[in-house]
PDB file of C-alpha atoms in Angstrom:
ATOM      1  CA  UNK A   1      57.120 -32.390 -44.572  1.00 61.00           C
ATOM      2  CA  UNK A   2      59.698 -33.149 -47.065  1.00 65.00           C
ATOM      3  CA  UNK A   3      63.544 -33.391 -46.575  1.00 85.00           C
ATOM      4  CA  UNK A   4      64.405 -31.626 -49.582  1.00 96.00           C
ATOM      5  CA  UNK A   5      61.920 -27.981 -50.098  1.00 96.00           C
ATOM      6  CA  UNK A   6      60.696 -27.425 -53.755  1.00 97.00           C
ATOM      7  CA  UNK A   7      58.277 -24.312 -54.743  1.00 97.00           C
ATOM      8  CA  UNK A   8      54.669 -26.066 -54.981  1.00 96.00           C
ATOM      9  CA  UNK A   9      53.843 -24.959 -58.201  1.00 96.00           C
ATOM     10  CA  UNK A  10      55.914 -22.998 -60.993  1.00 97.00           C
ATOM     11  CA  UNK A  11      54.492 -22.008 -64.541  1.00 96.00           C
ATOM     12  CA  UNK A  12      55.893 -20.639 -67.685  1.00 95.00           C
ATOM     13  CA  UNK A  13      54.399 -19.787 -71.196  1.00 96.00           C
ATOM     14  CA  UNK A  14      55.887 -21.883 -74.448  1.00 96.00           C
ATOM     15  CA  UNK A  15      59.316 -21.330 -74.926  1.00 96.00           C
ATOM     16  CA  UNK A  16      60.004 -19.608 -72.129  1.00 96.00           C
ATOM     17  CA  UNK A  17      62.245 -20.766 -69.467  1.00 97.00           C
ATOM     18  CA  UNK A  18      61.827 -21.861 -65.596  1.00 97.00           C
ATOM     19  CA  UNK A  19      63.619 -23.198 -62.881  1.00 98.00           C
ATOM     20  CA  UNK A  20      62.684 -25.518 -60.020  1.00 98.00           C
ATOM     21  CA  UNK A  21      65.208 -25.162 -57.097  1.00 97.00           C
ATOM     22  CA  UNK A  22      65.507 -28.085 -54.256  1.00 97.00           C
ATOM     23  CA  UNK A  23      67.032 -26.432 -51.268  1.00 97.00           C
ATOM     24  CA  UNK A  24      68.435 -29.233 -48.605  1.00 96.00           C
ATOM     25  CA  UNK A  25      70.904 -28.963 -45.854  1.00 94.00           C
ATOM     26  CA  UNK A  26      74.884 -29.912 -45.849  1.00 93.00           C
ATOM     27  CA  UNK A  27      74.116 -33.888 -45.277  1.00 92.00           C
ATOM     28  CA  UNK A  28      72.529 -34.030 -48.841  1.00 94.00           C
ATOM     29  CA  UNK A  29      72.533 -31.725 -51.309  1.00 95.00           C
ATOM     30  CA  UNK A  30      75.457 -29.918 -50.361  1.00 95.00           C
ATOM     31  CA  UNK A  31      77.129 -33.071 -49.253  1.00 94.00           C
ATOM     32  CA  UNK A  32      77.069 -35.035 -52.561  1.00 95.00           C
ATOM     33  CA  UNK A  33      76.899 -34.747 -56.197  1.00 96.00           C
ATOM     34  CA  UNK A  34      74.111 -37.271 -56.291  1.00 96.00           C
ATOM     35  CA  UNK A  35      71.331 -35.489 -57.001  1.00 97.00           C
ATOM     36  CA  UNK A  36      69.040 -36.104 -59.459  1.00 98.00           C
ATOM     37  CA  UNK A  37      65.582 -35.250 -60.709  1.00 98.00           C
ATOM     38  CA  UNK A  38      62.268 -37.119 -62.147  1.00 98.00           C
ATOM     39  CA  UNK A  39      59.247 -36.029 -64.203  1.00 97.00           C
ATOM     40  CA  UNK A  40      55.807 -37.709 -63.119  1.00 95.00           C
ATOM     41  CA  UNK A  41      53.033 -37.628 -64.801  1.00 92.00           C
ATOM     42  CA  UNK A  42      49.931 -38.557 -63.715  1.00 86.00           C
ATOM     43  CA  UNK A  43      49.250 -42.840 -64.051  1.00 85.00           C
ATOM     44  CA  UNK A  44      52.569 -43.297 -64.763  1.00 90.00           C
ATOM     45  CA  UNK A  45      56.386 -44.483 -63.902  1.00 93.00           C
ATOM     46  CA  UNK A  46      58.722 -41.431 -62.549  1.00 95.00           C
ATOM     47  CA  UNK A  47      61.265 -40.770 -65.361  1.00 96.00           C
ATOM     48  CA  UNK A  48      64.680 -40.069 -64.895  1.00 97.00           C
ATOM     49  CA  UNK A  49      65.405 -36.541 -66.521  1.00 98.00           C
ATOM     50  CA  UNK A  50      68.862 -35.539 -64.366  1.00 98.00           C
ATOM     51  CA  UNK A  51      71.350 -36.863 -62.115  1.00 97.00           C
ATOM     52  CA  UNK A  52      74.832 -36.290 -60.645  1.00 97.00           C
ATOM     53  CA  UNK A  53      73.559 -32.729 -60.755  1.00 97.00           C
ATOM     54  CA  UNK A  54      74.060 -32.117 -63.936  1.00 97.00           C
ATOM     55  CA  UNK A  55      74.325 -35.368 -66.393  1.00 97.00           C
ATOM     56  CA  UNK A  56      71.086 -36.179 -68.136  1.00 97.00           C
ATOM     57  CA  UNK A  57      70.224 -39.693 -69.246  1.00 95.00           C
ATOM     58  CA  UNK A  58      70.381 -40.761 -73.427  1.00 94.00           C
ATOM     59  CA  UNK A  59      66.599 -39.372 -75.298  1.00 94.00           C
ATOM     60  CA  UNK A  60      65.970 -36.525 -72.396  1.00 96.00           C
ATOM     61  CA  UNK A  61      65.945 -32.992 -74.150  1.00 96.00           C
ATOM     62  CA  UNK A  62      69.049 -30.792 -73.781  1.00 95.00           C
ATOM     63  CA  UNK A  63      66.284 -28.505 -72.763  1.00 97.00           C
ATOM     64  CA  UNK A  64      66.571 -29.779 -69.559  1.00 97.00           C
ATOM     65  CA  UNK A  65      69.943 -29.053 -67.355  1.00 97.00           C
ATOM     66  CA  UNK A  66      70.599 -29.037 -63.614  1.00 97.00           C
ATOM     67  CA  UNK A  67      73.260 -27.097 -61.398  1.00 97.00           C
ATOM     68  CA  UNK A  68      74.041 -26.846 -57.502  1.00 97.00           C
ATOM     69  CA  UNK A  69      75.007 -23.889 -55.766  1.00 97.00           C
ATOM     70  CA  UNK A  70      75.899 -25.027 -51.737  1.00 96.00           C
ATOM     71  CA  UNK A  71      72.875 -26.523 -50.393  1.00 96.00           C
ATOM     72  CA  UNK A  72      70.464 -25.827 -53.406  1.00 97.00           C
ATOM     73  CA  UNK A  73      70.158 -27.431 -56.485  1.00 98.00           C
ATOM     74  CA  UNK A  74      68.184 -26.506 -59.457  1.00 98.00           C
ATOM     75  CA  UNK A  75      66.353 -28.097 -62.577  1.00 98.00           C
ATOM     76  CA  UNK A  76      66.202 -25.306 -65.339  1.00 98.00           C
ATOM     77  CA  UNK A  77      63.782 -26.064 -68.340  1.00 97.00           C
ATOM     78  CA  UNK A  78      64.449 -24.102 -71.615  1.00 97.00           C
ATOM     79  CA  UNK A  79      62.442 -23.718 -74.487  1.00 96.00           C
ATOM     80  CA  UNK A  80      59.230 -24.864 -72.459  1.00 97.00           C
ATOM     81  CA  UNK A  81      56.944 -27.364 -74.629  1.00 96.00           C
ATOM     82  CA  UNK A  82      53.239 -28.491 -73.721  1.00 95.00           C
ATOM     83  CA  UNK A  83      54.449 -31.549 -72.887  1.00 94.00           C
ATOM     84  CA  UNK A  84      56.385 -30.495 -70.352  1.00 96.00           C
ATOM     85  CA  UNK A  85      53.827 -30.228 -68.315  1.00 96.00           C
ATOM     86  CA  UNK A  86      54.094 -32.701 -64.977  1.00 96.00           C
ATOM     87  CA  UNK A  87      55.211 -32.732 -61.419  1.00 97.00           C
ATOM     88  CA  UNK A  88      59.047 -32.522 -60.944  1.00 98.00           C
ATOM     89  CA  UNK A  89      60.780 -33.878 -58.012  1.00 97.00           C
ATOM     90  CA  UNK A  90      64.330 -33.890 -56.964  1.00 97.00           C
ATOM     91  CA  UNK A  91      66.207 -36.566 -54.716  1.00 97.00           C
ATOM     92  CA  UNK A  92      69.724 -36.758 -52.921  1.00 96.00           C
ATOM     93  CA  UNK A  93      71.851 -38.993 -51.191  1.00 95.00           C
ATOM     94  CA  UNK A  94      72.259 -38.145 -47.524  1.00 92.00           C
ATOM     95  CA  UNK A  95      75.085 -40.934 -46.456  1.00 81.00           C
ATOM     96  CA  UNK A  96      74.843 -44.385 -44.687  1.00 81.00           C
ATOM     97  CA  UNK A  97      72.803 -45.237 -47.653  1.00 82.00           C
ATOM     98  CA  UNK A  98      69.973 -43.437 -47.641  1.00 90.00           C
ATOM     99  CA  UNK A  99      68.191 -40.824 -49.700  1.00 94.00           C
ATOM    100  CA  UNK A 100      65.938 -37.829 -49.751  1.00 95.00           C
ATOM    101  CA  UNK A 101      63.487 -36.437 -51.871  1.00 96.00           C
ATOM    102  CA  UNK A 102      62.025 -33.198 -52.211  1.00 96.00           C
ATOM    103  CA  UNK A 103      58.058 -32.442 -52.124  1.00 95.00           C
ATOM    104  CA  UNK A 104      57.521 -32.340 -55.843  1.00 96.00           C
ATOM    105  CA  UNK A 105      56.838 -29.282 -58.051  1.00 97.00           C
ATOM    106  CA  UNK A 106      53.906 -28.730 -60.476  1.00 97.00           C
ATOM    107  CA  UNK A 107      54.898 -27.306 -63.600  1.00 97.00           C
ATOM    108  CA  UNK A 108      52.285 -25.852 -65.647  1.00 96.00           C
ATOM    109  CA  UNK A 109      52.342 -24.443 -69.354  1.00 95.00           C
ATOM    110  CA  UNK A 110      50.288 -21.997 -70.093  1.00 91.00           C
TER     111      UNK A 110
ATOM    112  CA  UNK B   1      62.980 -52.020 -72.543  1.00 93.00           C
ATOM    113  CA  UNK B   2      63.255 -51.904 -68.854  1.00 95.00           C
ATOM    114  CA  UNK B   3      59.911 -52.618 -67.366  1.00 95.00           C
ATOM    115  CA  UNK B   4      59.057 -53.360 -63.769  1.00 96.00           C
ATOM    116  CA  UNK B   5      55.531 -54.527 -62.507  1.00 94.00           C
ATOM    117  CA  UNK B   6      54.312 -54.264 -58.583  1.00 95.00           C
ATOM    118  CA  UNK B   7      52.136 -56.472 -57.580  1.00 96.00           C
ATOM    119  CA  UNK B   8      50.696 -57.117 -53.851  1.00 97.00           C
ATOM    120  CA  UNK B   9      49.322 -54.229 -52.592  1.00 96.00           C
ATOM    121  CA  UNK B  10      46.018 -53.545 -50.945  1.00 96.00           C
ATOM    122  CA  UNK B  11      43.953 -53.148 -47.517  1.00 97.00           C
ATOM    123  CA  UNK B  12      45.775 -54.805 -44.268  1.00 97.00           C
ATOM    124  CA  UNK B  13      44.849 -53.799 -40.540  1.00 97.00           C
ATOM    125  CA  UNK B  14      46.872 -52.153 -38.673  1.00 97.00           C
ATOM    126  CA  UNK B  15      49.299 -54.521 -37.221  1.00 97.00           C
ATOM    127  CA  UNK B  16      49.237 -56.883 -40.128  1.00 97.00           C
ATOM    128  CA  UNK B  17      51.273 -57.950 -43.117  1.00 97.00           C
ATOM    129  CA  UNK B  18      51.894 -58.044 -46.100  1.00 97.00           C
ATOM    130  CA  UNK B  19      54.096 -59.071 -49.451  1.00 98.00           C
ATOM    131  CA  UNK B  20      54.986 -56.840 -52.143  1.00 98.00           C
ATOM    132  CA  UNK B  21      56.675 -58.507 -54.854  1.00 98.00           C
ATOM    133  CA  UNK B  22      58.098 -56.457 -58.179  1.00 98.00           C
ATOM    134  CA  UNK B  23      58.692 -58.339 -61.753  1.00 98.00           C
ATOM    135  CA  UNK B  24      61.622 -56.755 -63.388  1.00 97.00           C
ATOM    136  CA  UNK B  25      62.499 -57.361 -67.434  1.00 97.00           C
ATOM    137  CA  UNK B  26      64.558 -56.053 -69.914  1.00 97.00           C
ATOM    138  CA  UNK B  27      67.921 -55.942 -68.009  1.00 96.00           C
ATOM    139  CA  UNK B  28      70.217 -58.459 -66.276  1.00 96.00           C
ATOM    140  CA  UNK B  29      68.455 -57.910 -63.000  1.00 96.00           C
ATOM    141  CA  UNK B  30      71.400 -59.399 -60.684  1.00 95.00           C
ATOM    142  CA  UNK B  31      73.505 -56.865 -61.870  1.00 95.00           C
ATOM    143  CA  UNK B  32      71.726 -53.680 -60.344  1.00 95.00           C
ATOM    144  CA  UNK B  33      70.934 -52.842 -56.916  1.00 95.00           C
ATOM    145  CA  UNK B  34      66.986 -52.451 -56.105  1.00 97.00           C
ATOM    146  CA  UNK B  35      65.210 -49.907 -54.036  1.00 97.00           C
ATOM    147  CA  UNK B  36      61.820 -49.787 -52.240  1.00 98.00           C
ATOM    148  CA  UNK B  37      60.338 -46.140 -52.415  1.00 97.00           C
ATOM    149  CA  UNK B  38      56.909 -45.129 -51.353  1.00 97.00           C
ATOM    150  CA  UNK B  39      54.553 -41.945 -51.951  1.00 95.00           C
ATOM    151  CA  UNK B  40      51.946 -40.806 -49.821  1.00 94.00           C
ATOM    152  CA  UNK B  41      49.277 -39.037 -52.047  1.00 87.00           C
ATOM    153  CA  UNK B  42      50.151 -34.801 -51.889  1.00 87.00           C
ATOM    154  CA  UNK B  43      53.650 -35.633 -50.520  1.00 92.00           C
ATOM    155  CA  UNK B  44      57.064 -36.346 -51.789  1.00 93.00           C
ATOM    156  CA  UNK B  45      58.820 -39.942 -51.576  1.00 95.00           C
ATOM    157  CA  UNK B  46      59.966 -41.401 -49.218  1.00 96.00           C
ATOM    158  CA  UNK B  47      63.143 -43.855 -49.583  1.00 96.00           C
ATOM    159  CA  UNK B  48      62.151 -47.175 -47.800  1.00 97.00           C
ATOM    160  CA  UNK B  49      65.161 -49.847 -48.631  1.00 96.00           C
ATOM    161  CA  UNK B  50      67.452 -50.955 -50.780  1.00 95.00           C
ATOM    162  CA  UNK B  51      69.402 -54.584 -51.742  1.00 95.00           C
ATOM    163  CA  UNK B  52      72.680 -55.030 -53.294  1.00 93.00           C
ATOM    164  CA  UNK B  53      72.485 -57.076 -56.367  1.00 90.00           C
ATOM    165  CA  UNK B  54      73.870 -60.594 -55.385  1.00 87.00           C
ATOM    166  CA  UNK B  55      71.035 -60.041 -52.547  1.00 82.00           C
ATOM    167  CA  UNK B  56      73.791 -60.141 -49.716  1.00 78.00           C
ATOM    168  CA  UNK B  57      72.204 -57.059 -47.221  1.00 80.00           C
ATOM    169  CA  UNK B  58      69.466 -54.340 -46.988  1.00 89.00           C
ATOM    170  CA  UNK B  59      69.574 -51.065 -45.747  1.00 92.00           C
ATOM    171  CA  UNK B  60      66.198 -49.448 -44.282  1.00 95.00           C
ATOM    172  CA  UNK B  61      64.821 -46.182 -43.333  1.00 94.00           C
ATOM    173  CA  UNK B  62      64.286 -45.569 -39.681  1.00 93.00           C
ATOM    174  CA  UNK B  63      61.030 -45.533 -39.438  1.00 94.00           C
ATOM    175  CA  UNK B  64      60.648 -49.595 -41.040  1.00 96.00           C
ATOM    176  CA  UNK B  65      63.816 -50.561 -39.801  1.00 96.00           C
ATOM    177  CA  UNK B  66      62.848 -54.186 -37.682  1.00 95.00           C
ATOM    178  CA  UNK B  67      59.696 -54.050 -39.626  1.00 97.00           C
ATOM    179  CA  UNK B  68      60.252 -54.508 -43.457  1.00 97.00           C
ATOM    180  CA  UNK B  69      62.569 -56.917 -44.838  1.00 96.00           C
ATOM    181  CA  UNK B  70      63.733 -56.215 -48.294  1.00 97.00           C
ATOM    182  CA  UNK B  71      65.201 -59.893 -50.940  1.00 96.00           C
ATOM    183  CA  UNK B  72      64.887 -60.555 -54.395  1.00 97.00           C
ATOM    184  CA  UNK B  73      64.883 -63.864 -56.271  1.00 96.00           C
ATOM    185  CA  UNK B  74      68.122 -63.557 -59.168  1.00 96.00           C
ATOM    186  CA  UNK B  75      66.493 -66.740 -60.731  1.00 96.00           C
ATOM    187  CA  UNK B  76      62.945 -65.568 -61.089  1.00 97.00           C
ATOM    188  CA  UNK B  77      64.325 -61.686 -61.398  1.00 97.00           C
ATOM    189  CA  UNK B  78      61.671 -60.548 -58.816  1.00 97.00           C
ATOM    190  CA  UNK B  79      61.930 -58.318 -55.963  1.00 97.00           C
ATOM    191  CA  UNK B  80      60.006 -58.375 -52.648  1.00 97.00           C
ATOM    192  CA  UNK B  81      59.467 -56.176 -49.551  1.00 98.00           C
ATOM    193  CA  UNK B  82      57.834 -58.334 -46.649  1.00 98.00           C
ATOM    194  CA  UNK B  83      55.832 -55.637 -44.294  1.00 98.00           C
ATOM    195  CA  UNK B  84      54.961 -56.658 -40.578  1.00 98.00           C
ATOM    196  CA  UNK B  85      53.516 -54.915 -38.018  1.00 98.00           C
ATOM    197  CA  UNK B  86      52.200 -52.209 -40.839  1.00 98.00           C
ATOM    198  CA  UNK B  87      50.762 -48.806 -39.323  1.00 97.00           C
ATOM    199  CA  UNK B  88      48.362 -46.326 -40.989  1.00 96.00           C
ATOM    200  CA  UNK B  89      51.471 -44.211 -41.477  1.00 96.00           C
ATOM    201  CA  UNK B  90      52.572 -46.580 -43.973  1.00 97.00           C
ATOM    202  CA  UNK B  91      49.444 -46.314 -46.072  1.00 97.00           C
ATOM    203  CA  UNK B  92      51.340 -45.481 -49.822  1.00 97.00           C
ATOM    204  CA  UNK B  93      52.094 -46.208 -53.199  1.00 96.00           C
ATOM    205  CA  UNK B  94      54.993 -48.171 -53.154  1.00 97.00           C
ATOM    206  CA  UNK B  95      57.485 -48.517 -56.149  1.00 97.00           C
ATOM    207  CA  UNK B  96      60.713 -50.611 -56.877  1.00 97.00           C
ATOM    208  CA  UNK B  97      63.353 -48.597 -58.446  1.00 97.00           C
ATOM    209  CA  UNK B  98      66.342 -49.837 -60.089  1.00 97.00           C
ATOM    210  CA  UNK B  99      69.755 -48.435 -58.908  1.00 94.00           C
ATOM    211  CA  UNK B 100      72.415 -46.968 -60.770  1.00 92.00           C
ATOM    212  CA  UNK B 101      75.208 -45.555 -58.059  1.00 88.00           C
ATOM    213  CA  UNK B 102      73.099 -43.417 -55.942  1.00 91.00           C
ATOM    214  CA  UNK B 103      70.490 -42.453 -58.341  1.00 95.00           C
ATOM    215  CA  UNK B 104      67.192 -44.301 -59.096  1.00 96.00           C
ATOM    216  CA  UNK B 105      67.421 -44.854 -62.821  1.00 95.00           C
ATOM    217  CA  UNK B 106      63.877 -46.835 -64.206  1.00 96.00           C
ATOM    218  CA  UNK B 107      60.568 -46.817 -61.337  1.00 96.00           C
ATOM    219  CA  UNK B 108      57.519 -49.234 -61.710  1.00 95.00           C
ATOM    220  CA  UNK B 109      54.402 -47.815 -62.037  1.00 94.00           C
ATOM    221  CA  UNK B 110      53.419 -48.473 -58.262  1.00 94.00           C
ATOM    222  CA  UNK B 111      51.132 -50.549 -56.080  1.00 96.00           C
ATOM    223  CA  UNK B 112      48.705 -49.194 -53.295  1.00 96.00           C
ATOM    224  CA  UNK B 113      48.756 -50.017 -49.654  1.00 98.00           C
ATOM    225  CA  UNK B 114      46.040 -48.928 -47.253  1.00 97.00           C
ATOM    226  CA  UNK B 115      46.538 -49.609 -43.795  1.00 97.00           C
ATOM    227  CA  UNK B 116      42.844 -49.062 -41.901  1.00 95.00           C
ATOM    228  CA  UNK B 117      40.842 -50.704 -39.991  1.00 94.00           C
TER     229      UNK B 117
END
């Protein structure tokens, strides 16, 4: 079992909007503004979409945006596209230098 | 373009060892911090070390803490994670991340380690 829990699955229809929360405890999520969250598809490197909560990196869609609410943070996807489509999983920092990811998500478009 | 390419992976006994080494391009690699993260298949990672950039010190997760050993090689811009005494438990893909303060900013694409007998 993971440190961080994420829904197994979520799934949304074109354009619509979802959101992925990542529910930890006090010594991560709620701890630290550190967390961020990757897209993985299938064969291929994890991509950094969010981090520090809410900062995305340069070339990832403003479609994507993250918040934090205690000891829950969430990915919210807007204006879902087919390529969107791919396993989301969020990470934290839980002090003494070490980390903790959630179980991943599968987003699927309908 | 930041790449990194994992290389070393594959079937050990329990008990045994092994070297995984990671080729990293595109970036000044002795300025970043490098991580160690592994996935088992249908779980989520699982943070497994990281060195500061100058390669001073590693940190470890408990559970390969006396086991792994993390370096890196500035010159050749490589990273490595020596495994001893490896247990099915740490059957996984295992990528190097690069670190940018507390986050885990480009991944590799992963190499496989089976620990059976």
């Amino acid at each position: 079992q993971s440190a961080l829990t994420q829904p197994r699955s979520v799934s949304g229809s074109p354009g619509q909007s979802v959101i992925i929360s990542c529910t930890g405890t006090s010594s991560d999520v709620g701890g630290y503004n550190y967390v961020s969250w990757y897209q993985n598809h299938p064969g291929k490197a994890p991509k950094l979409m969010i981090y520090d909560v809410t900062k995305r990196p340069s070339g990832v869609p403003d479609r994507f945006s993250g918040s934090k609410s205690g000891n829950t943070a969430s990915l919210t996807i807007s204006g879902l596209q087919a390529e969107d489509e791919a396993e989301y999983f969020c990470c934290s920092y839980a002090a003494s230098y070490s980390w903790v990811f959630g179980g991943g998500t599968e987003l699927t478009v309908l | 373009e930041v790449q990194f390419v994992e290389s070393g992976g594959g079937l050990v006994q329990p008990g045994g060892s092994l070297r995984l080494s990671c080729a990293a391009s595109g970036f000044t690699f002795s300025n970043h911090a490098m991580h160690w993260v592994r996935r088992v298949p249908g779980k989520g990672p699982m943070w497994v070390s990281r060195i500061y950039g100058e390669g001073s010190s590693g940190n470890y997760a408990d559970s390969v803490k006396g086991r792994f050993t993390i370096s890196r090689d500035n010159a050749w811009n490589t990273l490595y994670l020596q495994m001893n005494s490896l247990r099915a438990e740490d059957t996984a893909v295992y990528y190097c991340t690069r670190d940018l303060d507390y986050v885990f900013d480009y991944w590799g694409q992963g190499t496989l380690v089976t620990v059976s007998s």
